Amino acid sequence: MLELVTARARGGLVAVGRVGHFLTDVSRGLRDTPTWTRLTLVQMRRIGAESVPIALFIAAFTGVVLALQASYTFTGAVPMYFVGTLVGKTIMLELGPVLTGLALAGRVGANIAAELGTMRVTEQVDALETLAYDPIAYLAVPRVVAATVMFPIVVALAMVMGVTSGWLTAVNLLDLSTVEFVRGLKLFYQFKDIWFGLVKSLSFGLLIALIGCIKGLSVSRGAESVGRATTDAVVLSAMMILVLDAFWAVVLL
Amino acid sequence: MIEFRNLHKGFNQKPVLAGFTLDVRDGETMVVLGYSGSGKSVALKHVVGLLEPDAGEVVVDGEVVHQLDRARLMALRARIGYVFQFAALLDSMTVRENIGLGLARQGLAETDTDDRVREALALVDLAGSDDRYPSELSGGMRKRVGIARAIALRPRYILYDEPTTGLDPVTAAVIDRLIVRARERTGVTGVVVTHDIRSAYTVGDRIAMLYRGTIRQVGTVEQIQKTHDPVVRQFIEGRPEGAADAETAFAGIVT
């Protein structure tokens, strides 16, 4: 039992060490600006712009469900305009960033790990090295920067969509007027509700890209190894999003 | 000049190279022959610092590769073209972009890059393929693009990792001809690792036989063809009986 705990602890420390080492490599790669700046724009489109539809889709249905569940919970006990309060707070503080983060852990994290893993096993990463490129600057930095910059933008759009769909549901299905919904929305609103969600989403973007790059670039053998790296990237990212979510709640709320 | 000095390298406690020593002279094409899995590609990767030796060293132009700092390693890599076994073209890029990638790193202007790409593609008989993607090319064409990518850099050395493996005999002969042509036109020093004996005879000035982690014999094509070393003879004749039997039946003629 003690051996198992020791082994797990050692494994955890090794993992932390790898992330730390990789962050050092990324910091070194950031200095090679001619290599990563142009490539980052491409990644911003792939990681950010192309993730907007799925983020909006999730947010739209979340807004609908939140409005209906709030109404179901509040009926007869709490004034109905609190539907706006609950939809706004929940979307901005929690579900906007976390649900979008979990969805993008699958879409973006899996994509990065599979792409870089395949490049590793087909020697494309080695080819970059022989052409005098730093693979970290060429492959990892653009993805990490793009995800860190674009996640808050995607989540901001998801927040707008979630609140809008909640409002439309309230107005059309709950006999709540726009004025009442907005009253509820404004009731306990603080600017912090928005930046808290955006700070969280920024950290999720950074984490998902880092994990995807580490898992992808550490692939050593064939297709099975790529598959395992992809699964690991998604599972680990999802778990770490929940851990980070709790961390920010403790630190910032 | 490339010098492998008493190179040792193993993976998972299993030694692959065990005292690999070989000099590659300027202007020659050295072929390293050996069985599949004998460590030929492992030796080649040490030249550009893709692997670090467990012991020993590789010296290129007087510089010990694994002791170079990152900037000097990059400068060394810029002088070396590397042709990978399966070409290792970046599959998200066109042929032109693949060949231009290394040139962009060297800071070449776009018009000069275009000229170099055209010149390199003409050399490998692939003029007009600039806008095709690797997935649209045959295995042989991909290898030719890989050679073009290396040649376009106008390197001092080109390292070829199994350039004819997996190709039909005619396409393999085309690749051999390109390797010879590249040396004739550019004077580049080459190291070719292969198990294709016909290719070795065609492209090599000298041939070194890698066996059990070290060089068993090195000599000109003629010397290798006339060798009495049983291990080398067995390899070049492609006889299936055990190498160990041949080895024990002979006292051993090395170098």
mmCIF file with all atom_site columns, C-alpha atoms in Angstrom, chain A residues 2-197:
data_model
loop_
_atom_site.group_PDB
_atom_site.id
_atom_site.type_symbol
_atom_site.label_atom_id
_atom_site.label_alt_id
_atom_site.label_comp_id
_atom_site.label_asym_id
_atom_site.label_entity_id
_atom_site.label_seq_id
_atom_site.pdbx_PDB_ins_code
_atom_site.Cartn_x
_atom_site.Cartn_y
_atom_site.Cartn_z
_atom_site.occupancy
_atom_site.B_iso_or_equiv
_atom_site.pdbx_formal_charge
_atom_site.auth_seq_id
_atom_site.auth_comp_id
_atom_site.auth_asym_id
_atom_site.auth_atom_id
_atom_site.pdbx_PDB_model_num
ATOM 1   C CA . LEU A 1 2   ? 2.777   2.366  1.023   1.00 0.00 ? 2   LEU A CA 1
ATOM 2   C CA . GLU A 1 3   ? 4.655   1.467  -2.161  1.00 0.00 ? 3   GLU A CA 1
ATOM 3   C CA . LEU A 1 4   ? 1.592   2.280  -4.245  1.00 0.00 ? 4   LEU A CA 1
ATOM 4   C CA . VAL A 1 5   ? 1.178   5.662  -2.569  1.00 0.00 ? 5   VAL A CA 1
ATOM 5   C CA . THR A 1 6   ? 4.883   6.388  -2.995  1.00 0.00 ? 6   THR A CA 1
ATOM 6   C CA . ALA A 1 7   ? 4.748   5.398  -6.661  1.00 0.00 ? 7   ALA A CA 1
ATOM 7   C CA . ARG A 1 8   ? 1.680   7.573  -7.260  1.00 0.00 ? 8   ARG A CA 1
ATOM 8   C CA . ALA A 1 9   ? 3.293   10.513 -5.462  1.00 0.00 ? 9   ALA A CA 1
ATOM 9   C CA . ARG A 1 10  ? 6.461   10.073 -7.496  1.00 0.00 ? 10  ARG A CA 1
ATOM 10  C CA . GLY A 1 11  ? 4.380   9.900  -10.683 1.00 0.00 ? 11  GLY A CA 1
ATOM 11  C CA . GLY A 1 12  ? 2.617   13.109 -9.709  1.00 0.00 ? 12  GLY A CA 1
ATOM 12  C CA . LEU A 1 13  ? 5.889   14.895 -9.039  1.00 0.00 ? 13  LEU A CA 1
ATOM 13  C CA . VAL A 1 14  ? 7.297   13.724 -12.368 1.00 0.00 ? 14  VAL A CA 1
ATOM 14  C CA . ALA A 1 15  ? 4.182   15.074 -14.121 1.00 0.00 ? 15  ALA A CA 1
ATOM 15  C CA . VAL A 1 16  ? 4.518   18.439 -12.359 1.00 0.00 ? 16  VAL A CA 1
ATOM 16  C CA . GLY A 1 17  ? 8.194   18.481 -13.290 1.00 0.00 ? 17  GLY A CA 1
ATOM 17  C CA . ARG A 1 18  ? 7.358   17.822 -16.938 1.00 0.00 ? 18  ARG A CA 1
ATOM 18  C CA . VAL A 1 19  ? 4.848   20.673 -17.019 1.00 0.00 ? 19  VAL A CA 1
ATOM 19  C CA . GLY A 1 20  ? 7.428   22.966 -15.378 1.00 0.00 ? 20  GLY A CA 1
ATOM 20  C CA . HIS A 1 21  ? 10.099  21.907 -17.840 1.00 0.00 ? 21  HIS A CA 1
ATOM 21  C CA . PHE A 1 22  ? 7.726   22.399 -20.743 1.00 0.00 ? 22  PHE A CA 1
ATOM 22  C CA . LEU A 1 23  ? 6.777   25.873 -19.492 1.00 0.00 ? 23  LEU A CA 1
ATOM 23  C CA . THR A 1 24  ? 10.476  26.753 -19.455 1.00 0.00 ? 24  THR A CA 1
ATOM 24  C CA . ASP A 1 25  ? 10.761  25.538 -23.054 1.00 0.00 ? 25  ASP A CA 1
ATOM 25  C CA . VAL A 1 26  ? 7.711   27.596 -24.023 1.00 0.00 ? 26  VAL A CA 1
ATOM 26  C CA . SER A 1 27  ? 9.249   30.693 -22.387 1.00 0.00 ? 27  SER A CA 1
ATOM 27  C CA . ARG A 1 28  ? 12.393  30.093 -24.437 1.00 0.00 ? 28  ARG A CA 1
ATOM 28  C CA . GLY A 1 29  ? 10.276  29.569 -27.570 1.00 0.00 ? 29  GLY A CA 1
ATOM 29  C CA . LEU A 1 30  ? 8.447   32.867 -26.955 1.00 0.00 ? 30  LEU A CA 1
ATOM 30  C CA . ARG A 1 31  ? 11.711  34.702 -27.626 1.00 0.00 ? 31  ARG A CA 1
ATOM 31  C CA . ASP A 1 32  ? 11.729  33.325 -31.183 1.00 0.00 ? 32  ASP A CA 1
ATOM 32  C CA . THR A 1 33  ? 9.020   35.748 -32.325 1.00 0.00 ? 33  THR A CA 1
ATOM 33  C CA . PRO A 1 34  ? 9.643   35.514 -36.109 1.00 0.00 ? 34  PRO A CA 1
ATOM 34  C CA . THR A 1 35  ? 8.765   31.811 -35.949 1.00 0.00 ? 35  THR A CA 1
ATOM 35  C CA . TRP A 1 36  ? 5.547   31.883 -33.929 1.00 0.00 ? 36  TRP A CA 1
ATOM 36  C CA . THR A 1 37  ? 3.799   35.201 -34.678 1.00 0.00 ? 37  THR A CA 1
ATOM 37  C CA . ARG A 1 38  ? 2.493   34.321 -38.160 1.00 0.00 ? 38  ARG A CA 1
ATOM 38  C CA . LEU A 1 39  ? 1.596   30.774 -37.136 1.00 0.00 ? 39  LEU A CA 1
ATOM 39  C CA . THR A 1 40  ? -0.344  32.069 -34.129 1.00 0.00 ? 40  THR A CA 1
ATOM 40  C CA . LEU A 1 41  ? -2.857  33.823 -36.397 1.00 0.00 ? 41  LEU A CA 1
ATOM 41  C CA . VAL A 1 42  ? -3.603  30.503 -38.103 1.00 0.00 ? 42  VAL A CA 1
ATOM 42  C CA . GLN A 1 43  ? -4.061  28.809 -34.728 1.00 0.00 ? 43  GLN A CA 1
ATOM 43  C CA . MET A 1 44  ? -6.292  31.639 -33.478 1.00 0.00 ? 44  MET A CA 1
ATOM 44  C CA . ARG A 1 45  ? -8.636  30.864 -36.333 1.00 0.00 ? 45  ARG A CA 1
ATOM 45  C CA . ARG A 1 46  ? -8.495  27.089 -35.800 1.00 0.00 ? 46  ARG A CA 1
ATOM 46  C CA . ILE A 1 47  ? -8.671  27.108 -32.007 1.00 0.00 ? 47  ILE A CA 1
ATOM 47  C CA . GLY A 1 48  ? -10.801 30.202 -31.510 1.00 0.00 ? 48  GLY A CA 1
ATOM 48  C CA . ALA A 1 49  ? -12.972 31.144 -34.474 1.00 0.00 ? 49  ALA A CA 1
ATOM 49  C CA . GLU A 1 50  ? -13.765 27.553 -35.419 1.00 0.00 ? 50  GLU A CA 1
ATOM 50  C CA . SER A 1 51  ? -14.786 26.770 -31.823 1.00 0.00 ? 51  SER A CA 1
ATOM 51  C CA . VAL A 1 52  ? -17.396 29.523 -31.714 1.00 0.00 ? 52  VAL A CA 1
ATOM 52  C CA . PRO A 1 53  ? -20.281 27.456 -33.191 1.00 0.00 ? 53  PRO A CA 1
ATOM 53  C CA . ILE A 1 54  ? -19.998 24.630 -30.628 1.00 0.00 ? 54  ILE A CA 1
ATOM 54  C CA . ALA A 1 55  ? -19.583 27.139 -27.776 1.00 0.00 ? 55  ALA A CA 1
ATOM 55  C CA . LEU A 1 56  ? -22.692 29.062 -28.894 1.00 0.00 ? 56  LEU A CA 1
ATOM 56  C CA . PHE A 1 57  ? -24.659 25.850 -29.334 1.00 0.00 ? 57  PHE A CA 1
ATOM 57  C CA . ILE A 1 58  ? -23.894 24.729 -25.782 1.00 0.00 ? 58  ILE A CA 1
ATOM 58  C CA . ALA A 1 59  ? -24.565 28.178 -24.318 1.00 0.00 ? 59  ALA A CA 1
ATOM 59  C CA . ALA A 1 60  ? -27.897 28.547 -26.121 1.00 0.00 ? 60  ALA A CA 1
ATOM 60  C CA . PHE A 1 61  ? -29.338 25.349 -24.675 1.00 0.00 ? 61  PHE A CA 1
ATOM 61  C CA . THR A 1 62  ? -27.821 26.000 -21.263 1.00 0.00 ? 62  THR A CA 1
ATOM 62  C CA . GLY A 1 63  ? -29.599 29.378 -21.170 1.00 0.00 ? 63  GLY A CA 1
ATOM 63  C CA . VAL A 1 64  ? -32.925 27.719 -22.048 1.00 0.00 ? 64  VAL A CA 1
ATOM 64  C CA . VAL A 1 65  ? -32.561 25.045 -19.371 1.00 0.00 ? 65  VAL A CA 1
ATOM 65  C CA . LEU A 1 66  ? -31.425 27.507 -16.696 1.00 0.00 ? 66  LEU A CA 1
ATOM 66  C CA . ALA A 1 67  ? -34.409 29.804 -17.273 1.00 0.00 ? 67  ALA A CA 1
ATOM 67  C CA . LEU A 1 68  ? -36.879 26.921 -17.143 1.00 0.00 ? 68  LEU A CA 1
ATOM 68  C CA . GLN A 1 69  ? -35.306 25.319 -14.064 1.00 0.00 ? 69  GLN A CA 1
ATOM 69  C CA . ALA A 1 70  ? -35.171 28.674 -12.269 1.00 0.00 ? 70  ALA A CA 1
ATOM 70  C CA . SER A 1 71  ? -38.830 29.230 -12.978 1.00 0.00 ? 71  SER A CA 1
ATOM 71  C CA . TYR A 1 72  ? -39.662 25.708 -11.738 1.00 0.00 ? 72  TYR A CA 1
ATOM 72  C CA . THR A 1 73  ? -37.698 26.289 -8.537  1.00 0.00 ? 73  THR A CA 1
ATOM 73  C CA . PHE A 1 74  ? -38.926 29.809 -7.807  1.00 0.00 ? 74  PHE A CA 1
ATOM 74  C CA . THR A 1 75  ? -42.661 29.440 -8.527  1.00 0.00 ? 75  THR A CA 1
ATOM 75  C CA . GLY A 1 76  ? -44.704 30.661 -5.601  1.00 0.00 ? 76  GLY A CA 1
ATOM 76  C CA . ALA A 1 77  ? -41.719 31.340 -3.359  1.00 0.00 ? 77  ALA A CA 1
ATOM 77  C CA . VAL A 1 78  ? -39.335 33.745 -5.083  1.00 0.00 ? 78  VAL A CA 1
ATOM 78  C CA . PRO A 1 79  ? -40.241 36.655 -7.423  1.00 0.00 ? 79  PRO A CA 1
ATOM 79  C CA . MET A 1 80  ? -39.982 35.505 -11.018 1.00 0.00 ? 80  MET A CA 1
ATOM 80  C CA . TYR A 1 81  ? -37.603 38.288 -12.039 1.00 0.00 ? 81  TYR A CA 1
ATOM 81  C CA . PHE A 1 82  ? -34.962 36.297 -10.121 1.00 0.00 ? 82  PHE A CA 1
ATOM 82  C CA . VAL A 1 83  ? -34.894 34.084 -13.208 1.00 0.00 ? 83  VAL A CA 1
ATOM 83  C CA . GLY A 1 84  ? -32.778 36.835 -14.801 1.00 0.00 ? 84  GLY A CA 1
ATOM 84  C CA . THR A 1 85  ? -30.504 36.889 -11.759 1.00 0.00 ? 85  THR A CA 1
ATOM 85  C CA . LEU A 1 86  ? -29.945 33.152 -11.787 1.00 0.00 ? 86  LEU A CA 1
ATOM 86  C CA . VAL A 1 87  ? -29.409 32.922 -15.530 1.00 0.00 ? 87  VAL A CA 1
ATOM 87  C CA . GLY A 1 88  ? -26.937 35.821 -15.555 1.00 0.00 ? 88  GLY A CA 1
ATOM 88  C CA . LYS A 1 89  ? -24.932 34.788 -12.508 1.00 0.00 ? 89  LYS A CA 1
ATOM 89  C CA . THR A 1 90  ? -24.781 31.115 -13.417 1.00 0.00 ? 90  THR A CA 1
ATOM 90  C CA . ILE A 1 91  ? -23.829 31.676 -17.036 1.00 0.00 ? 91  ILE A CA 1
ATOM 91  C CA . MET A 1 92  ? -21.193 34.331 -16.305 1.00 0.00 ? 92  MET A CA 1
ATOM 92  C CA . LEU A 1 93  ? -19.628 32.840 -13.204 1.00 0.00 ? 93  LEU A CA 1
ATOM 93  C CA . GLU A 1 94  ? -19.778 29.134 -13.867 1.00 0.00 ? 94  GLU A CA 1
ATOM 94  C CA . LEU A 1 95  ? -21.471 27.450 -16.764 1.00 0.00 ? 95  LEU A CA 1
ATOM 95  C CA . GLY A 1 96  ? -20.214 29.749 -19.530 1.00 0.00 ? 96  GLY A CA 1
ATOM 96  C CA . PRO A 1 97  ? -16.533 29.194 -18.760 1.00 0.00 ? 97  PRO A CA 1
ATOM 97  C CA . VAL A 1 98  ? -16.724 25.619 -17.464 1.00 0.00 ? 98  VAL A CA 1
ATOM 98  C CA . LEU A 1 99  ? -19.053 24.054 -20.038 1.00 0.00 ? 99  LEU A CA 1
ATOM 99  C CA . THR A 1 100 ? -17.221 25.812 -22.862 1.00 0.00 ? 100 THR A CA 1
ATOM 100 C CA . GLY A 1 101 ? -13.903 24.763 -21.340 1.00 0.00 ? 101 GLY A CA 1
ATOM 101 C CA . LEU A 1 102 ? -14.977 21.123 -21.115 1.00 0.00 ? 102 LEU A CA 1
ATOM 102 C CA . ALA A 1 103 ? -16.258 21.136 -24.681 1.00 0.00 ? 103 ALA A CA 1
ATOM 103 C CA . LEU A 1 104 ? -13.049 22.737 -25.952 1.00 0.00 ? 104 LEU A CA 1
ATOM 104 C CA . ALA A 1 105 ? -10.941 20.317 -23.909 1.00 0.00 ? 105 ALA A CA 1
ATOM 105 C CA . GLY A 1 106 ? -12.393 17.714 -26.254 1.00 0.00 ? 106 GLY A CA 1
ATOM 106 C CA . ARG A 1 107 ? -12.268 19.717 -29.443 1.00 0.00 ? 107 ARG A CA 1
ATOM 107 C CA . VAL A 1 108 ? -9.018  21.659 -29.013 1.00 0.00 ? 108 VAL A CA 1
ATOM 108 C CA . GLY A 1 109 ? -7.085  19.428 -26.599 1.00 0.00 ? 109 GLY A CA 1
ATOM 109 C CA . ALA A 1 110 ? -7.723  16.292 -28.648 1.00 0.00 ? 110 ALA A CA 1
ATOM 110 C CA . ASN A 1 111 ? -6.898  18.090 -31.880 1.00 0.00 ? 111 ASN A CA 1
ATOM 111 C CA . ILE A 1 112 ? -3.567  19.404 -30.592 1.00 0.00 ? 112 ILE A CA 1
ATOM 112 C CA . ALA A 1 113 ? -2.490  16.088 -29.040 1.00 0.00 ? 113 ALA A CA 1
ATOM 113 C CA . ALA A 1 114 ? -3.462  14.039 -32.112 1.00 0.00 ? 114 ALA A CA 1
ATOM 114 C CA . GLU A 1 115 ? -1.877  16.458 -34.587 1.00 0.00 ? 115 GLU A CA 1
ATOM 115 C CA . LEU A 1 116 ? 1.418   16.844 -32.735 1.00 0.00 ? 116 LEU A CA 1
ATOM 116 C CA . GLY A 1 117 ? 1.509   13.132 -31.875 1.00 0.00 ? 117 GLY A CA 1
ATOM 117 C CA . THR A 1 118 ? 1.112   12.208 -35.520 1.00 0.00 ? 118 THR A CA 1
ATOM 118 C CA . MET A 1 119 ? 3.791   14.723 -36.478 1.00 0.00 ? 119 MET A CA 1
ATOM 119 C CA . ARG A 1 120 ? 6.078   13.152 -33.891 1.00 0.00 ? 120 ARG A CA 1
ATOM 120 C CA . VAL A 1 121 ? 5.646   9.553  -35.123 1.00 0.00 ? 121 VAL A CA 1
ATOM 121 C CA . THR A 1 122 ? 5.985   10.549 -38.779 1.00 0.00 ? 122 THR A CA 1
ATOM 122 C CA . GLU A 1 123 ? 9.244   12.390 -37.957 1.00 0.00 ? 123 GLU A CA 1
ATOM 123 C CA . GLN A 1 124 ? 7.817   15.780 -38.979 1.00 0.00 ? 124 GLN A CA 1
ATOM 124 C CA . VAL A 1 125 ? 8.940   17.182 -35.630 1.00 0.00 ? 125 VAL A CA 1
ATOM 125 C CA . ASP A 1 126 ? 12.456  15.850 -36.242 1.00 0.00 ? 126 ASP A CA 1
ATOM 126 C CA . ALA A 1 127 ? 12.323  17.347 -39.737 1.00 0.00 ? 127 ALA A CA 1
ATOM 127 C CA . LEU A 1 128 ? 11.590  20.775 -38.238 1.00 0.00 ? 128 LEU A CA 1
ATOM 128 C CA . GLU A 1 129 ? 14.606  20.381 -35.954 1.00 0.00 ? 129 GLU A CA 1
ATOM 129 C CA . THR A 1 130 ? 16.898  19.463 -38.842 1.00 0.00 ? 130 THR A CA 1
ATOM 130 C CA . LEU A 1 131 ? 15.662  22.585 -40.669 1.00 0.00 ? 131 LEU A CA 1
ATOM 131 C CA . ALA A 1 132 ? 16.979  24.568 -37.683 1.00 0.00 ? 132 ALA A CA 1
ATOM 132 C CA . TYR A 1 133 ? 13.549  25.327 -36.181 1.00 0.00 ? 133 TYR A CA 1
ATOM 133 C CA . ASP A 1 134 ? 12.768  24.981 -32.504 1.00 0.00 ? 134 ASP A CA 1
ATOM 134 C CA . PRO A 1 135 ? 9.669   22.692 -32.488 1.00 0.00 ? 135 PRO A CA 1
ATOM 135 C CA . ILE A 1 136 ? 8.457   24.367 -29.309 1.00 0.00 ? 136 ILE A CA 1
ATOM 136 C CA . ALA A 1 137 ? 8.518   27.804 -30.960 1.00 0.00 ? 137 ALA A CA 1
ATOM 137 C CA . TYR A 1 138 ? 7.049   26.435 -34.181 1.00 0.00 ? 138 TYR A CA 1
ATOM 138 C CA . LEU A 1 139 ? 4.383   24.082 -32.841 1.00 0.00 ? 139 LEU A CA 1
ATOM 139 C CA . ALA A 1 140 ? 3.668   24.672 -29.154 1.00 0.00 ? 140 ALA A CA 1
ATOM 140 C CA . VAL A 1 141 ? 3.950   28.447 -28.691 1.00 0.00 ? 141 VAL A CA 1
ATOM 141 C CA . PRO A 1 142 ? 1.411   29.372 -31.426 1.00 0.00 ? 142 PRO A CA 1
ATOM 142 C CA . ARG A 1 143 ? -1.131  26.928 -29.979 1.00 0.00 ? 143 ARG A CA 1
ATOM 143 C CA . VAL A 1 144 ? -0.586  27.992 -26.383 1.00 0.00 ? 144 VAL A CA 1
ATOM 144 C CA . VAL A 1 145 ? -0.753  31.725 -27.201 1.00 0.00 ? 145 VAL A CA 1
ATOM 145 C CA . ALA A 1 146 ? -3.774  31.291 -29.480 1.00 0.00 ? 146 ALA A CA 1
ATOM 146 C CA . ALA A 1 147 ? -5.712  29.237 -26.932 1.00 0.00 ? 147 ALA A CA 1
ATOM 147 C CA . THR A 1 148 ? -4.888  31.647 -24.104 1.00 0.00 ? 148 THR A CA 1
ATOM 148 C CA . VAL A 1 149 ? -6.004  34.674 -26.137 1.00 0.00 ? 149 VAL A CA 1
ATOM 149 C CA . MET A 1 150 ? -9.020  33.120 -27.860 1.00 0.00 ? 150 MET A CA 1
ATOM 150 C CA . PHE A 1 151 ? -10.666 31.193 -25.022 1.00 0.00 ? 151 PHE A CA 1
ATOM 151 C CA . PRO A 1 152 ? -11.858 34.338 -23.199 1.00 0.00 ? 152 PRO A CA 1
ATOM 152 C CA . ILE A 1 153 ? -13.255 35.691 -26.473 1.00 0.00 ? 153 ILE A CA 1
ATOM 153 C CA . VAL A 1 154 ? -15.126 32.462 -27.212 1.00 0.00 ? 154 VAL A CA 1
ATOM 154 C CA . VAL A 1 155 ? -16.412 32.305 -23.635 1.00 0.00 ? 155 VAL A CA 1
ATOM 155 C CA . ALA A 1 156 ? -17.510 35.964 -23.774 1.00 0.00 ? 156 ALA A CA 1
ATOM 156 C CA . LEU A 1 157 ? -19.580 35.167 -26.868 1.00 0.00 ? 157 LEU A CA 1
ATOM 157 C CA . ALA A 1 158 ? -20.962 32.079 -25.100 1.00 0.00 ? 158 ALA A CA 1
ATOM 158 C CA . MET A 1 159 ? -21.968 34.262 -22.133 1.00 0.00 ? 159 MET A CA 1
ATOM 159 C CA . VAL A 1 160 ? -23.854 36.631 -24.412 1.00 0.00 ? 160 VAL A CA 1
ATOM 160 C CA . MET A 1 161 ? -25.563 33.704 -26.139 1.00 0.00 ? 161 MET A CA 1
ATOM 161 C CA . GLY A 1 162 ? -26.463 32.010 -22.840 1.00 0.00 ? 162 GLY A CA 1
ATOM 162 C CA . VAL A 1 163 ? -28.018 35.130 -21.335 1.00 0.00 ? 163 VAL A CA 1
ATOM 163 C CA . THR A 1 164 ? -29.812 35.928 -24.593 1.00 0.00 ? 164 THR A CA 1
ATOM 164 C CA . SER A 1 165 ? -31.316 32.448 -24.868 1.00 0.00 ? 165 SER A CA 1
ATOM 165 C CA . GLY A 1 166 ? -32.318 32.619 -21.186 1.00 0.00 ? 166 GLY A CA 1
ATOM 166 C CA . TRP A 1 167 ? -34.020 35.959 -21.831 1.00 0.00 ? 167 TRP A CA 1
ATOM 167 C CA . LEU A 1 168 ? -35.840 34.657 -24.935 1.00 0.00 ? 168 LEU A CA 1
ATOM 168 C CA . THR A 1 169 ? -37.006 31.599 -22.993 1.00 0.00 ? 169 THR A CA 1
ATOM 169 C CA . ALA A 1 170 ? -38.214 33.763 -20.094 1.00 0.00 ? 170 ALA A CA 1
ATOM 170 C CA . VAL A 1 171 ? -40.103 36.110 -22.392 1.00 0.00 ? 171 VAL A CA 1
ATOM 171 C CA . ASN A 1 172 ? -41.634 33.449 -24.636 1.00 0.00 ? 172 ASN A CA 1
ATOM 172 C CA . LEU A 1 173 ? -42.218 30.503 -22.319 1.00 0.00 ? 173 LEU A CA 1
ATOM 173 C CA . LEU A 1 174 ? -42.448 31.943 -18.805 1.00 0.00 ? 174 LEU A CA 1
ATOM 174 C CA . ASP A 1 175 ? -44.613 35.024 -19.305 1.00 0.00 ? 175 ASP A CA 1
ATOM 175 C CA . LEU A 1 176 ? -41.800 37.184 -17.936 1.00 0.00 ? 176 LEU A CA 1
ATOM 176 C CA . SER A 1 177 ? -41.370 40.634 -19.501 1.00 0.00 ? 177 SER A CA 1
ATOM 177 C CA . THR A 1 178 ? -38.056 41.897 -20.802 1.00 0.00 ? 178 THR A CA 1
ATOM 178 C CA . VAL A 1 179 ? -38.098 44.617 -18.142 1.00 0.00 ? 179 VAL A CA 1
ATOM 179 C CA . GLU A 1 180 ? -38.502 42.053 -15.368 1.00 0.00 ? 180 GLU A CA 1
ATOM 180 C CA . PHE A 1 181 ? -35.791 39.787 -16.771 1.00 0.00 ? 181 PHE A CA 1
ATOM 181 C CA . VAL A 1 182 ? -33.354 42.722 -17.055 1.00 0.00 ? 182 VAL A CA 1
ATOM 182 C CA . ARG A 1 183 ? -34.257 43.855 -13.552 1.00 0.00 ? 183 ARG A CA 1
ATOM 183 C CA . GLY A 1 184 ? -33.296 40.435 -12.230 1.00 0.00 ? 184 GLY A CA 1
ATOM 184 C CA . LEU A 1 185 ? -30.172 40.380 -14.368 1.00 0.00 ? 185 LEU A CA 1
ATOM 185 C CA . LYS A 1 186 ? -29.014 43.713 -12.911 1.00 0.00 ? 186 LYS A CA 1
ATOM 186 C CA . LEU A 1 187 ? -30.015 42.917 -9.340  1.00 0.00 ? 187 LEU A CA 1
ATOM 187 C CA . PHE A 1 188 ? -26.765 41.532 -7.937  1.00 0.00 ? 188 PHE A CA 1
ATOM 188 C CA . TYR A 1 189 ? -24.641 42.201 -11.016 1.00 0.00 ? 189 TYR A CA 1
ATOM 189 C CA . GLN A 1 190 ? -21.011 43.177 -10.474 1.00 0.00 ? 190 GLN A CA 1
ATOM 190 C CA . PHE A 1 191 ? -18.365 43.710 -13.118 1.00 0.00 ? 191 PHE A CA 1
ATOM 191 C CA . LYS A 1 192 ? -16.430 40.986 -11.348 1.00 0.00 ? 192 LYS A CA 1
ATOM 192 C CA . ASP A 1 193 ? -19.010 38.450 -12.607 1.00 0.00 ? 193 ASP A CA 1
ATOM 193 C CA . ILE A 1 194 ? -17.636 38.978 -16.100 1.00 0.00 ? 194 ILE A CA 1
ATOM 194 C CA . TRP A 1 195 ? -13.910 39.235 -15.478 1.00 0.00 ? 195 TRP A CA 1
ATOM 195 C CA . PHE A 1 196 ? -13.977 36.312 -13.068 1.00 0.00 ? 196 PHE A CA 1
ATOM 196 C CA . GLY A 1 197 ? -15.412 34.125 -15.830 1.00 0.00 ? 197 GLY A CA 1
#
